[in-house]
């Protein structure tokens, strides 16, 4: 309290929240502290963080080892310009990342968040071709249902949607190819017999672009904000194959999938492929501090080496390679490997497959999808038409409120409800959340919203 006013009242007077209609929003949760998988509100409620605080948290909140790493680093060096200077945490983190990344990704470029990681990748790709004497290669192919961020460049390569509609005049043109959204197959085929025919669209789009294609950008295996769409690994292998066949760059946006979320350290591993450029953020710092990396192959990097200073990559941010963020990222990666988080994510996957799979008996459930530590339930008005209402359907907020009452923070993407907890969640906590999901879904229907 300050001057007798609650935090929520003061927030209402001074703060503007992301992705929030401030006129009609419910009061925000005033979070006083976090511990493990729980958030504790000012008014004494204990809430399980079922979305890893926007998909960033992996080891739980306020982890002693990570807290210590930041405190130790703050005593040594809090920040320094990264053009013309370097420091131990940045070098050490780059070395550790290169050691675990898919083969060939060797040059680490630091930035601040997931959007900038992708923005950097797009700029890097365009200048790569320019520096190599192919200035016509400026066009990207992205996939339907893609989400790559909220800056102008990343909105351009994202699907045109409610997120981007107001900004359409600012966006650059992008070719869009089918995504393997099997529940709503763009070709109306069945996965058992389709032969991944949807890849043909990417092939056609690349052929049409010819020597104008700078790159293909994808969220490997899991398209997140576009609806938690999970891929057959054959599609990912096909993306790599087509990029090679058409002689263009493959950019993997692993901002969400990186660091174990899909059950492999990086989602590209599901198909055994290495992209030319990978983008990482979110779990990179275990959800502690905003930082991102865009990691390129030596071949991409080499195209920027020149006596001609115009071939320099002119991109950078004030907080590039912030030492505190690097220090916590190093500690997070060490913890991840020492405590075998991947084994935990795989067990979580089994629990989600079994627990969420049982929800198929509810008529509101159209599809259940699971990959690694992410479980999604796509809700529909009617199974035959598969009408789900979309992102702005009132069902989403109705569900969120019902889950909060039961002590779980879940934030459906419209009619797609998903559960993505920090990896350290215990087995009985997973079972409890699934029970809450069943209880809420048994009571809700579209006409309530
Ligand atoms: C795949 C993907 N790329 C990029 C972003 C943008 O990251 P940020 O919100 O840190 O800018 C997100 C965020 O959800 C994402 O899921």
Tab-separated table of C-alpha atoms and ligand atoms in Angstrom:
chain	number	residue	atom	x	y	z
A	1	UNK	CA	0.000	0.000	0.000
A	2	UNK	CA	1.109	3.574	-0.703
A	3	UNK	CA	-1.051	6.413	0.593
A	4	UNK	CA	-3.653	3.787	1.390
A	5	UNK	CA	-4.045	2.702	-2.243
A	6	UNK	CA	-3.575	-0.900	-3.263
A	7	UNK	CA	-0.973	-1.924	-5.822
A	8	UNK	CA	-3.773	-2.764	-8.253
A	9	UNK	CA	-5.239	0.755	-7.938
A	10	UNK	CA	-1.845	2.372	-8.405
A	11	UNK	CA	-1.190	0.099	-11.388
A	12	UNK	CA	-4.500	1.167	-12.915
A	13	UNK	CA	-3.444	4.806	-12.677
A	14	UNK	CA	0.111	4.562	-14.024
A	15	UNK	CA	0.751	1.380	-16.001
A	16	UNK	CA	-0.134	0.128	-19.498
A	17	UNK	CA	0.070	-3.678	-19.824
A	18	UNK	CA	0.966	-5.779	-22.883
A	19	UNK	CA	-1.740	-7.596	-24.832
A	20	UNK	CA	-4.303	-6.128	-22.473
A	21	UNK	CA	-7.489	-4.176	-23.193
A	22	UNK	CA	-7.073	-1.776	-20.310
A	23	UNK	CA	-10.726	-0.737	-20.366
A	24	UNK	CA	-12.209	-4.157	-19.783
A	25	UNK	CA	-9.381	-6.106	-18.179
A	26	UNK	CA	-9.887	-7.936	-14.933
A	27	UNK	CA	-7.739	-6.582	-12.090
A	28	UNK	CA	-4.153	-7.782	-12.526
A	29	UNK	CA	-2.729	-10.278	-10.073
A	30	UNK	CA	-0.458	-8.412	-7.695
A	31	UNK	CA	2.434	-10.849	-7.338
A	32	UNK	CA	4.523	-10.354	-4.228
A	33	UNK	CA	6.960	-13.236	-4.724
A	34	UNK	CA	7.640	-16.442	-6.579
A	35	UNK	CA	9.062	-19.736	-5.345
A	36	UNK	CA	9.475	-22.878	-7.433
A	37	UNK	CA	6.361	-23.340	-9.573
A	38	UNK	CA	4.278	-21.022	-7.392
A	39	UNK	CA	3.465	-17.331	-7.453
A	40	UNK	CA	2.260	-15.685	-4.246
A	41	UNK	CA	-0.070	-12.708	-4.450
A	42	UNK	CA	-0.109	-9.687	-2.195
A	43	UNK	CA	-3.456	-10.786	-0.813
A	44	UNK	CA	-2.067	-14.184	0.192
A	45	UNK	CA	-3.081	-16.464	-2.680
A	46	UNK	CA	-0.790	-19.235	-3.940
A	47	UNK	CA	-1.013	-19.761	-7.709
A	48	UNK	CA	0.680	-22.446	-9.789
A	49	UNK	CA	2.448	-20.895	-12.776
A	50	UNK	CA	1.082	-23.124	-15.549
A	51	UNK	CA	2.539	-21.064	-18.396
A	52	UNK	CA	6.088	-20.628	-17.104
A	53	UNK	CA	5.518	-16.847	-16.994
A	54	UNK	CA	5.064	-16.483	-20.773
A	55	UNK	CA	7.128	-19.590	-21.544
A	56	UNK	CA	10.401	-18.356	-20.058
A	57	UNK	CA	10.778	-20.123	-16.725
A	58	UNK	CA	12.304	-23.600	-16.594
A	59	UNK	CA	13.937	-24.136	-13.163
A	60	UNK	CA	11.195	-22.495	-11.091
A	61	UNK	CA	10.969	-19.016	-9.611
A	62	UNK	CA	13.685	-17.556	-7.396
A	63	UNK	CA	16.091	-20.476	-7.697
A	64	UNK	CA	18.947	-20.081	-5.163
A	65	UNK	CA	21.676	-21.015	-7.654
A	66	UNK	CA	20.443	-18.514	-10.237
A	67	UNK	CA	19.931	-15.812	-7.622
A	68	UNK	CA	23.515	-16.341	-6.492
A	69	UNK	CA	24.876	-16.147	-10.056
A	70	UNK	CA	23.336	-12.723	-10.558
A	71	UNK	CA	24.449	-11.441	-7.169
A	72	UNK	CA	28.040	-12.610	-7.756
A	73	UNK	CA	28.139	-11.066	-11.221
A	74	UNK	CA	26.683	-7.755	-10.007
A	75	UNK	CA	29.639	-7.403	-7.620
A	76	UNK	CA	32.099	-7.810	-10.539
A	77	UNK	CA	30.574	-6.059	-13.538
A	78	UNK	CA	26.954	-5.094	-14.102
A	79	UNK	CA	27.246	-3.900	-17.682
A	80	UNK	CA	29.621	-2.529	-20.279
A	81	UNK	CA	29.296	-1.534	-23.928
A	82	UNK	CA	29.768	-4.617	-26.129
A	83	UNK	CA	31.126	-2.849	-29.212
A	84	UNK	CA	34.869	-2.747	-28.682
A	85	UNK	CA	34.717	-4.496	-25.268
A	86	UNK	CA	34.211	-8.080	-24.206
A	87	UNK	CA	33.850	-9.863	-20.859
A	88	UNK	CA	34.092	-13.309	-19.330
A	89	UNK	CA	30.361	-14.087	-19.007
A	90	UNK	CA	29.693	-13.301	-22.701
A	91	UNK	CA	32.620	-15.368	-23.946
A	92	UNK	CA	31.917	-18.254	-21.579
A	93	UNK	CA	28.222	-18.369	-22.494
A	94	UNK	CA	29.006	-18.277	-26.226
A	95	UNK	CA	31.444	-21.176	-25.802
A	96	UNK	CA	28.913	-23.194	-23.810
A	97	UNK	CA	26.142	-22.569	-26.339
A	98	UNK	CA	28.283	-23.528	-29.321
A	99	UNK	CA	29.153	-26.782	-27.534
A	100	UNK	CA	25.499	-27.836	-27.214
A	101	UNK	CA	23.864	-26.293	-30.295
A	102	UNK	CA	23.156	-28.292	-33.459
A	103	UNK	CA	26.409	-28.764	-35.373
A	104	UNK	CA	27.762	-25.875	-37.423
A	105	UNK	CA	26.222	-23.041	-35.397
A	106	UNK	CA	29.348	-21.312	-34.180
A	107	UNK	CA	28.911	-17.520	-34.104
A	108	UNK	CA	26.892	-16.023	-31.276
A	109	UNK	CA	25.346	-12.573	-31.729
A	110	UNK	CA	23.711	-11.167	-28.600
A	111	UNK	CA	20.547	-9.083	-28.335
A	112	UNK	CA	17.724	-8.483	-25.863
A	113	UNK	CA	14.547	-10.503	-26.488
A	114	UNK	CA	12.909	-13.011	-28.799
A	115	UNK	CA	11.746	-10.423	-31.307
A	116	UNK	CA	15.182	-8.881	-31.636
A	117	UNK	CA	16.739	-12.340	-32.035
A	118	UNK	CA	14.513	-12.893	-35.085
A	119	UNK	CA	14.868	-9.330	-36.357
A	120	UNK	CA	18.655	-9.806	-36.231
A	121	UNK	CA	18.352	-13.115	-38.131
A	122	UNK	CA	16.318	-11.499	-40.902
A	123	UNK	CA	18.740	-8.581	-41.259
A	124	UNK	CA	21.704	-10.964	-41.131
A	125	UNK	CA	20.207	-13.072	-43.927
A	126	UNK	CA	19.532	-10.116	-46.210
A	127	UNK	CA	22.989	-8.634	-45.690
A	128	UNK	CA	24.616	-12.049	-46.054
A	129	UNK	CA	23.312	-12.208	-49.627
A	130	UNK	CA	24.155	-8.563	-50.298
A	131	UNK	CA	27.723	-9.056	-49.069
A	132	UNK	CA	28.011	-12.133	-51.283
A	133	UNK	CA	26.936	-10.162	-54.352
A	134	UNK	CA	23.336	-11.425	-54.545
A	135	UNK	CA	21.396	-8.276	-53.615
A	136	UNK	CA	18.151	-9.559	-55.137
A	137	UNK	CA	17.782	-12.111	-52.332
A	138	UNK	CA	15.628	-10.050	-49.960
A	139	UNK	CA	12.444	-12.076	-49.692
A	140	UNK	CA	11.403	-14.482	-46.956
A	141	UNK	CA	9.098	-17.439	-46.904
A	142	UNK	CA	7.323	-17.915	-43.586
A	143	UNK	CA	4.582	-20.313	-42.576
A	144	UNK	CA	0.921	-19.824	-41.914
A	145	UNK	CA	0.125	-19.588	-38.178
A	146	UNK	CA	3.670	-18.314	-37.542
A	147	UNK	CA	4.475	-15.978	-34.687
A	148	UNK	CA	7.961	-14.480	-34.564
A	149	UNK	CA	7.540	-11.362	-32.432
A	150	UNK	CA	6.115	-7.870	-32.198
A	151	UNK	CA	8.692	-5.631	-33.866
A	152	UNK	CA	7.939	-4.497	-37.414
A	153	UNK	CA	10.202	-7.033	-39.105
A	154	UNK	CA	9.033	-9.940	-36.982
A	155	UNK	CA	5.381	-8.982	-37.420
A	156	UNK	CA	6.036	-9.075	-41.159
A	157	UNK	CA	7.199	-12.691	-41.050
A	158	UNK	CA	4.416	-13.644	-38.628
A	159	UNK	CA	0.965	-14.711	-39.821
A	160	UNK	CA	-1.342	-11.781	-40.529
A	161	UNK	CA	-3.589	-11.906	-37.475
A	162	UNK	CA	-5.287	-9.867	-34.779
A	163	UNK	CA	-1.782	-9.208	-33.447
A	164	UNK	CA	-0.608	-7.511	-36.644
A	165	UNK	CA	-3.756	-6.159	-38.285
A	166	UNK	CA	-3.427	-2.539	-37.122
A	167	UNK	CA	0.152	-2.393	-38.398
A	168	UNK	CA	-0.373	-3.837	-41.873
A	169	UNK	CA	0.813	-0.660	-43.646
A	170	UNK	CA	4.212	-1.005	-41.958
A	171	UNK	CA	4.881	-4.622	-42.882
A	172	UNK	CA	7.072	-5.857	-45.725
A	173	UNK	CA	5.723	-8.501	-48.093
A	174	UNK	CA	6.425	-12.130	-47.246
A	175	UNK	CA	5.533	-15.366	-49.015
A	176	UNK	CA	3.499	-17.721	-46.835
A	177	UNK	CA	3.503	-21.469	-47.129
A	178	UNK	CA	1.367	-24.142	-45.499
A	179	UNK	CA	2.202	-25.275	-41.991
A	180	UNK	CA	1.624	-28.921	-41.033
A	181	UNK	CA	-1.428	-28.181	-38.879
A	182	UNK	CA	-2.677	-31.755	-38.968
A	183	UNK	CA	-5.914	-31.186	-37.019
A	184	UNK	CA	-6.888	-28.605	-39.628
A	185	UNK	CA	-4.883	-29.948	-42.548
A	186	UNK	CA	-4.588	-27.212	-45.192
A	187	UNK	CA	-5.021	-29.897	-47.856
A	188	UNK	CA	-7.799	-31.799	-46.087
A	189	UNK	CA	-5.623	-34.923	-45.858
A	190	UNK	CA	-5.105	-37.524	-43.162
A	191	UNK	CA	-1.723	-37.702	-41.419
A	192	UNK	CA	-1.537	-41.485	-41.743
A	193	UNK	CA	-1.485	-41.302	-45.529
A	194	UNK	CA	-0.592	-37.682	-46.420
A	195	UNK	CA	3.122	-38.198	-47.093
A	196	UNK	CA	3.622	-34.621	-45.750
A	197	UNK	CA	2.097	-33.288	-48.980
A	198	UNK	CA	1.793	-29.812	-47.387
A	199	UNK	CA	5.556	-29.378	-47.938
A	200	UNK	CA	4.800	-28.993	-51.626
A	201	UNK	CA	3.557	-25.474	-50.958
A	202	UNK	CA	6.924	-24.394	-49.524
A	203	UNK	CA	8.627	-25.944	-52.526
A	204	UNK	CA	6.338	-24.013	-54.883
A	205	UNK	CA	6.814	-20.714	-53.030
A	206	UNK	CA	10.601	-21.098	-53.108
A	207	UNK	CA	10.527	-22.000	-56.794
A	208	UNK	CA	8.421	-18.898	-57.532
A	209	UNK	CA	10.834	-16.640	-55.624
A	210	UNK	CA	13.850	-18.154	-57.369
A	211	UNK	CA	16.934	-16.003	-56.781
A	212	UNK	CA	14.973	-13.544	-54.640
A	213	UNK	CA	14.698	-15.918	-51.659
A	214	UNK	CA	16.790	-14.730	-48.709
A	215	UNK	CA	15.564	-17.483	-46.410
A	216	UNK	CA	12.853	-19.616	-44.921
A	217	UNK	CA	11.926	-18.880	-41.329
A	218	UNK	CA	10.158	-21.427	-39.148
A	219	UNK	CA	9.351	-22.265	-35.536
A	220	UNK	CA	10.599	-25.876	-35.581
A	221	UNK	CA	8.195	-28.575	-34.316
A	222	UNK	CA	5.992	-26.216	-32.279
A	223	UNK	CA	4.265	-23.083	-33.547
A	224	UNK	CA	3.443	-21.416	-30.265
A	225	UNK	CA	1.353	-18.255	-30.292
A	226	UNK	CA	-0.307	-19.326	-33.560
A	227	UNK	CA	-2.124	-22.069	-31.632
A	228	UNK	CA	0.366	-24.584	-30.172
A	229	UNK	CA	0.578	-26.432	-33.471
A	230	UNK	CA	2.855	-29.474	-33.268
A	231	UNK	CA	4.584	-30.888	-36.310
A	232	UNK	CA	5.520	-34.275	-37.659
A	233	UNK	CA	9.337	-34.216	-37.644
A	234	UNK	CA	9.304	-35.136	-41.343
A	235	UNK	CA	8.071	-31.629	-42.154
A	236	UNK	CA	11.071	-30.087	-40.400
A	237	UNK	CA	13.458	-32.380	-42.255
A	238	UNK	CA	11.697	-31.306	-45.457
A	239	UNK	CA	12.250	-27.609	-44.693
A	240	UNK	CA	15.998	-28.205	-44.464
A	241	UNK	CA	15.967	-30.265	-47.658
A	242	UNK	CA	14.045	-27.589	-49.580
A	243	UNK	CA	16.295	-24.766	-48.357
A	244	UNK	CA	19.292	-26.732	-49.646
A	245	UNK	CA	17.593	-27.571	-52.925
A	246	UNK	CA	16.664	-23.929	-53.572
A	247	UNK	CA	19.982	-22.608	-52.255
A	248	UNK	CA	18.581	-20.391	-49.532
A	249	UNK	CA	19.069	-19.977	-45.777
A	250	UNK	CA	17.083	-21.827	-43.133
A	251	UNK	CA	16.316	-19.731	-40.053
A	252	UNK	CA	15.048	-21.606	-36.995
A	253	UNK	CA	13.169	-19.472	-34.489
A	254	UNK	CA	13.717	-21.532	-31.320
A	255	UNK	CA	12.823	-18.647	-29.023
A	256	UNK	CA	10.115	-20.829	-27.493
A	257	UNK	CA	11.403	-24.319	-28.234
A	258	UNK	CA	15.045	-23.866	-27.216
A	259	UNK	CA	16.390	-25.376	-23.978
A	260	UNK	CA	14.305	-28.489	-23.726
A	261	UNK	CA	10.715	-27.346	-24.129
A	262	UNK	CA	9.956	-29.958	-26.802
A	263	UNK	CA	11.859	-32.794	-25.090
A	264	UNK	CA	15.116	-32.210	-26.966
A	265	UNK	CA	17.606	-29.521	-26.056
A	266	UNK	CA	16.736	-27.831	-29.372
A	267	UNK	CA	13.690	-28.693	-31.481
A	268	UNK	CA	15.805	-29.019	-34.642
A	269	UNK	CA	17.203	-32.200	-33.089
A	270	UNK	CA	13.847	-33.950	-33.639
A	271	UNK	CA	14.696	-34.101	-37.332
A	272	UNK	CA	18.480	-34.152	-36.914
A	273	UNK	CA	18.833	-30.895	-38.847
A	274	UNK	CA	20.973	-27.804	-38.359
A	275	UNK	CA	19.665	-24.464	-39.546
A	276	UNK	CA	21.951	-21.749	-40.937
A	277	UNK	CA	20.773	-19.350	-38.253
A	278	UNK	CA	19.057	-20.097	-34.932
A	279	UNK	CA	17.252	-17.631	-32.639
A	280	UNK	CA	17.090	-18.233	-28.882
A	281	UNK	CA	15.683	-16.279	-25.948
A	282	UNK	CA	13.048	-16.969	-23.229
A	283	UNK	CA	14.537	-19.996	-21.370
A	284	UNK	CA	18.063	-18.879	-22.301
A	285	UNK	CA	18.191	-16.974	-18.999
A	286	UNK	CA	15.750	-19.374	-17.276
A	287	UNK	CA	13.240	-16.540	-17.330
A	288	UNK	CA	15.344	-14.233	-15.188
A	289	UNK	CA	16.510	-11.442	-17.479
A	290	UNK	CA	15.768	-10.329	-21.028
A	291	UNK	CA	18.423	-11.608	-23.384
A	292	UNK	CA	18.597	-13.351	-26.746
A	293	UNK	CA	21.129	-14.791	-29.130
A	294	UNK	CA	21.133	-15.270	-32.868
A	295	UNK	CA	23.689	-17.912	-33.730
A	296	UNK	CA	24.987	-18.307	-37.283
A	297	UNK	CA	27.183	-20.751	-39.120
A	298	UNK	CA	30.755	-19.910	-40.009
A	299	UNK	CA	29.653	-19.578	-43.656
A	300	UNK	CA	27.166	-16.827	-42.768
A	301	UNK	CA	29.703	-15.093	-40.540
A	302	UNK	CA	32.424	-15.252	-43.181
A	303	UNK	CA	30.326	-13.211	-45.604
A	304	UNK	CA	30.651	-10.239	-43.238
A	305	UNK	CA	34.475	-10.392	-43.045
A	306	UNK	CA	35.926	-7.773	-45.357
A	307	UNK	CA	38.231	-4.802	-45.652
A	308	UNK	CA	35.164	-2.965	-46.881
A	309	UNK	CA	33.578	-1.511	-43.747
A	310	UNK	CA	30.194	-1.398	-45.480
A	311	UNK	CA	30.096	-5.175	-45.079
A	312	UNK	CA	29.955	-4.791	-41.289
A	313	UNK	CA	26.791	-6.020	-39.564
A	314	UNK	CA	25.472	-2.665	-38.370
A	315	UNK	CA	23.200	-3.838	-35.597
A	316	UNK	CA	23.457	-3.555	-31.822
A	317	UNK	CA	21.581	-2.661	-28.658
A	318	UNK	CA	22.640	-0.738	-25.565
A	319	UNK	CA	22.315	-3.856	-23.426
A	320	UNK	CA	23.958	-6.296	-25.840
A	321	UNK	CA	25.463	-9.243	-23.914
A	322	UNK	CA	24.522	-7.828	-20.535
A	323	UNK	CA	26.876	-9.560	-18.049
A	324	UNK	CA	24.143	-10.222	-15.455
A	325	UNK	CA	22.005	-11.936	-18.075
A	326	UNK	CA	24.984	-13.913	-19.404
A	327	UNK	CA	25.882	-15.015	-15.866
A	328	UNK	CA	22.403	-16.322	-15.136
A	329	UNK	CA	22.263	-18.031	-18.552
A	330	UNK	CA	25.517	-19.853	-17.776
A	331	UNK	CA	24.207	-20.953	-14.367
A	332	UNK	CA	20.930	-22.061	-15.963
A	333	UNK	CA	22.655	-24.176	-18.589
A	334	UNK	CA	24.873	-25.796	-15.946
A	335	UNK	CA	21.834	-26.598	-13.801
A	336	UNK	CA	19.972	-27.930	-16.828
A	337	UNK	CA	22.718	-30.413	-17.630
A	338	UNK	CA	23.637	-31.353	-14.037
A	339	UNK	CA	20.058	-32.076	-12.986
A	340	UNK	CA	19.099	-33.730	-16.301
A	341	UNK	CA	16.138	-31.509	-17.035
A	342	UNK	CA	15.587	-33.296	-20.353
A	343	UNK	CA	14.727	-36.504	-18.516
A	344	UNK	CA	12.219	-34.524	-16.456
A	345	UNK	CA	10.641	-32.999	-19.588
A	346	UNK	CA	10.261	-36.449	-21.135
A	347	UNK	CA	8.496	-37.746	-18.025
A	348	UNK	CA	6.291	-34.673	-18.132
A	349	UNK	CA	5.475	-35.503	-21.751
A	350	UNK	CA	4.295	-38.987	-20.752
A	351	UNK	CA	2.113	-37.538	-17.999
A	352	UNK	CA	0.613	-34.959	-20.358
A	353	UNK	CA	-0.075	-37.542	-23.080
A	354	UNK	CA	-1.920	-39.748	-20.586
A	355	UNK	CA	-3.624	-37.064	-18.494
A	356	UNK	CA	-4.684	-34.637	-21.200
A	357	UNK	CA	-5.437	-37.508	-23.572
A	358	UNK	CA	-8.222	-38.627	-21.220
A	359	UNK	CA	-9.966	-35.272	-21.832
A	360	UNK	CA	-10.901	-36.468	-25.307
A	361	UNK	CA	-14.136	-37.819	-23.844
A	362	UNK	CA	-15.387	-34.234	-23.344
A	363	UNK	CA	-17.402	-33.007	-26.314
A	364	UNK	CA	-15.817	-29.526	-26.167
A	365	UNK	CA	-12.381	-31.058	-26.816
A	366	UNK	CA	-11.542	-31.148	-30.520
A	367	UNK	CA	-7.870	-32.095	-30.348
A	368	UNK	CA	-5.218	-32.894	-27.759
A	369	UNK	CA	-1.585	-32.327	-28.701
A	370	UNK	CA	1.564	-32.874	-26.657
A	371	UNK	CA	5.249	-32.330	-27.334
A	372	UNK	CA	7.805	-32.416	-24.519
A	373	UNK	CA	6.653	-30.159	-21.718
A	374	UNK	CA	3.799	-28.581	-23.656
A	375	UNK	CA	0.261	-29.913	-23.665
A	376	UNK	CA	-2.480	-28.234	-25.721
A	377	UNK	CA	-6.201	-28.836	-25.865
A	378	UNK	CA	-8.012	-27.289	-28.816
A	379	UNK	CA	-11.600	-26.519	-27.912
A	380	UNK	CA	-14.430	-26.493	-30.424
A	381	UNK	CA	-18.128	-25.657	-30.424
A	382	UNK	CA	-18.787	-28.739	-32.423
A	383	UNK	CA	-16.479	-31.547	-33.451
A	384	UNK	CA	-17.821	-31.864	-36.983
A	385	UNK	CA	-17.379	-28.222	-38.031
A	386	UNK	CA	-14.318	-27.737	-35.745
A	387	UNK	CA	-15.511	-24.170	-35.160
A	388	UNK	CA	-13.360	-22.922	-32.299
A	389	UNK	CA	-14.039	-19.196	-32.290
A	390	UNK	CA	-10.419	-18.048	-32.666
A	391	UNK	CA	-8.112	-15.919	-30.539
A	392	UNK	CA	-10.630	-13.259	-29.559
A	393	UNK	CA	-13.331	-15.687	-28.497
A	394	UNK	CA	-14.597	-14.818	-25.032
A	395	UNK	CA	-13.993	-18.423	-24.035
A	396	UNK	CA	-10.303	-17.667	-23.369
A	397	UNK	CA	-10.834	-15.058	-20.619
A	398	UNK	CA	-13.690	-17.121	-19.155
A	399	UNK	CA	-11.377	-20.098	-18.818
A	400	UNK	CA	-8.517	-18.019	-17.394
A	401	UNK	CA	-10.791	-16.668	-14.671
A	402	UNK	CA	-12.069	-20.154	-13.821
A	403	UNK	CA	-8.528	-21.504	-13.529
A	404	UNK	CA	-7.418	-18.610	-11.354
A	405	UNK	CA	-10.226	-19.334	-8.932
A	406	UNK	CA	-8.770	-22.814	-8.643
A	407	UNK	CA	-5.227	-21.498	-8.124
A	408	UNK	CA	-3.712	-22.095	-11.574
A	409	UNK	CA	-2.357	-19.467	-13.953
A	410	UNK	CA	-3.311	-20.548	-17.477
A	411	UNK	CA	-3.821	-18.155	-20.361
A	412	UNK	CA	-5.488	-19.834	-23.335
A	413	UNK	CA	-4.797	-18.588	-26.855
A	414	UNK	CA	-8.500	-18.097	-27.588
A	415	UNK	CA	-9.880	-21.612	-27.971
A	416	UNK	CA	-6.485	-23.274	-27.549
A	417	UNK	CA	-5.859	-24.077	-23.917
A	418	UNK	CA	-2.304	-25.063	-23.108
A	419	UNK	CA	-0.286	-26.095	-20.088
A	420	UNK	CA	3.452	-25.353	-20.134
A	421	UNK	CA	4.853	-25.414	-16.593
A	422	UNK	CA	8.421	-24.898	-15.377
A	423	UNK	CA	10.236	-28.238	-15.775
A	424	UNK	CA	10.679	-28.635	-12.031
A	425	UNK	CA	6.969	-29.182	-11.451
A	426	UNK	CA	6.335	-32.359	-9.408
A	427	UNK	CA	4.332	-35.319	-10.731
A	428	UNK	CA	1.486	-34.781	-8.265
A	429	UNK	CA	1.295	-31.098	-9.199
A	430	UNK	CA	0.932	-32.043	-12.878
A	431	UNK	CA	-1.861	-34.472	-11.987
A	432	UNK	CA	-3.560	-31.795	-9.884
A	433	UNK	CA	-3.476	-29.239	-12.733
A	434	UNK	CA	-4.927	-31.799	-15.143
A	435	UNK	CA	-7.718	-32.439	-12.629
A	436	UNK	CA	-8.428	-28.687	-12.545
A	437	UNK	CA	-8.503	-28.583	-16.349
A	438	UNK	CA	-11.026	-31.413	-16.444
A	439	UNK	CA	-13.174	-29.812	-13.759
A	440	UNK	CA	-13.249	-26.466	-15.594
A	441	UNK	CA	-13.881	-27.986	-19.020
A	442	UNK	CA	-16.705	-30.115	-17.630
A	443	UNK	CA	-18.449	-26.963	-16.437
A	444	UNK	CA	-17.780	-24.511	-19.271
A	445	UNK	CA	-19.392	-24.263	-22.661
A	446	UNK	CA	-19.231	-21.756	-25.472
A	447	UNK	CA	-22.597	-20.198	-24.699
A	448	UNK	CA	-21.312	-19.193	-21.214
A	449	UNK	CA	-18.742	-16.939	-22.813
B	1	LIG	C1	8.616	-18.428	-31.507
B	1	LIG	C2	8.708	-17.046	-30.946
B	1	LIG	N1	9.511	-16.162	-31.535
B	1	LIG	C3	9.654	-14.909	-31.064
B	1	LIG	C4	8.957	-14.496	-29.954
B	1	LIG	C5	9.113	-13.083	-29.453
B	1	LIG	O1	9.787	-13.074	-28.250
B	1	LIG	P1	9.711	-11.801	-27.269
B	1	LIG	O2	8.327	-11.791	-26.710
B	1	LIG	O3	10.758	-12.077	-26.243
B	1	LIG	O4	10.009	-10.600	-28.094
B	1	LIG	C6	8.102	-15.378	-29.305
B	1	LIG	C7	7.328	-14.958	-28.130
B	1	LIG	O5	6.420	-15.595	-27.675
B	1	LIG	C8	7.964	-16.694	-29.824
B	1	LIG	O6	7.148	-17.588	-29.252
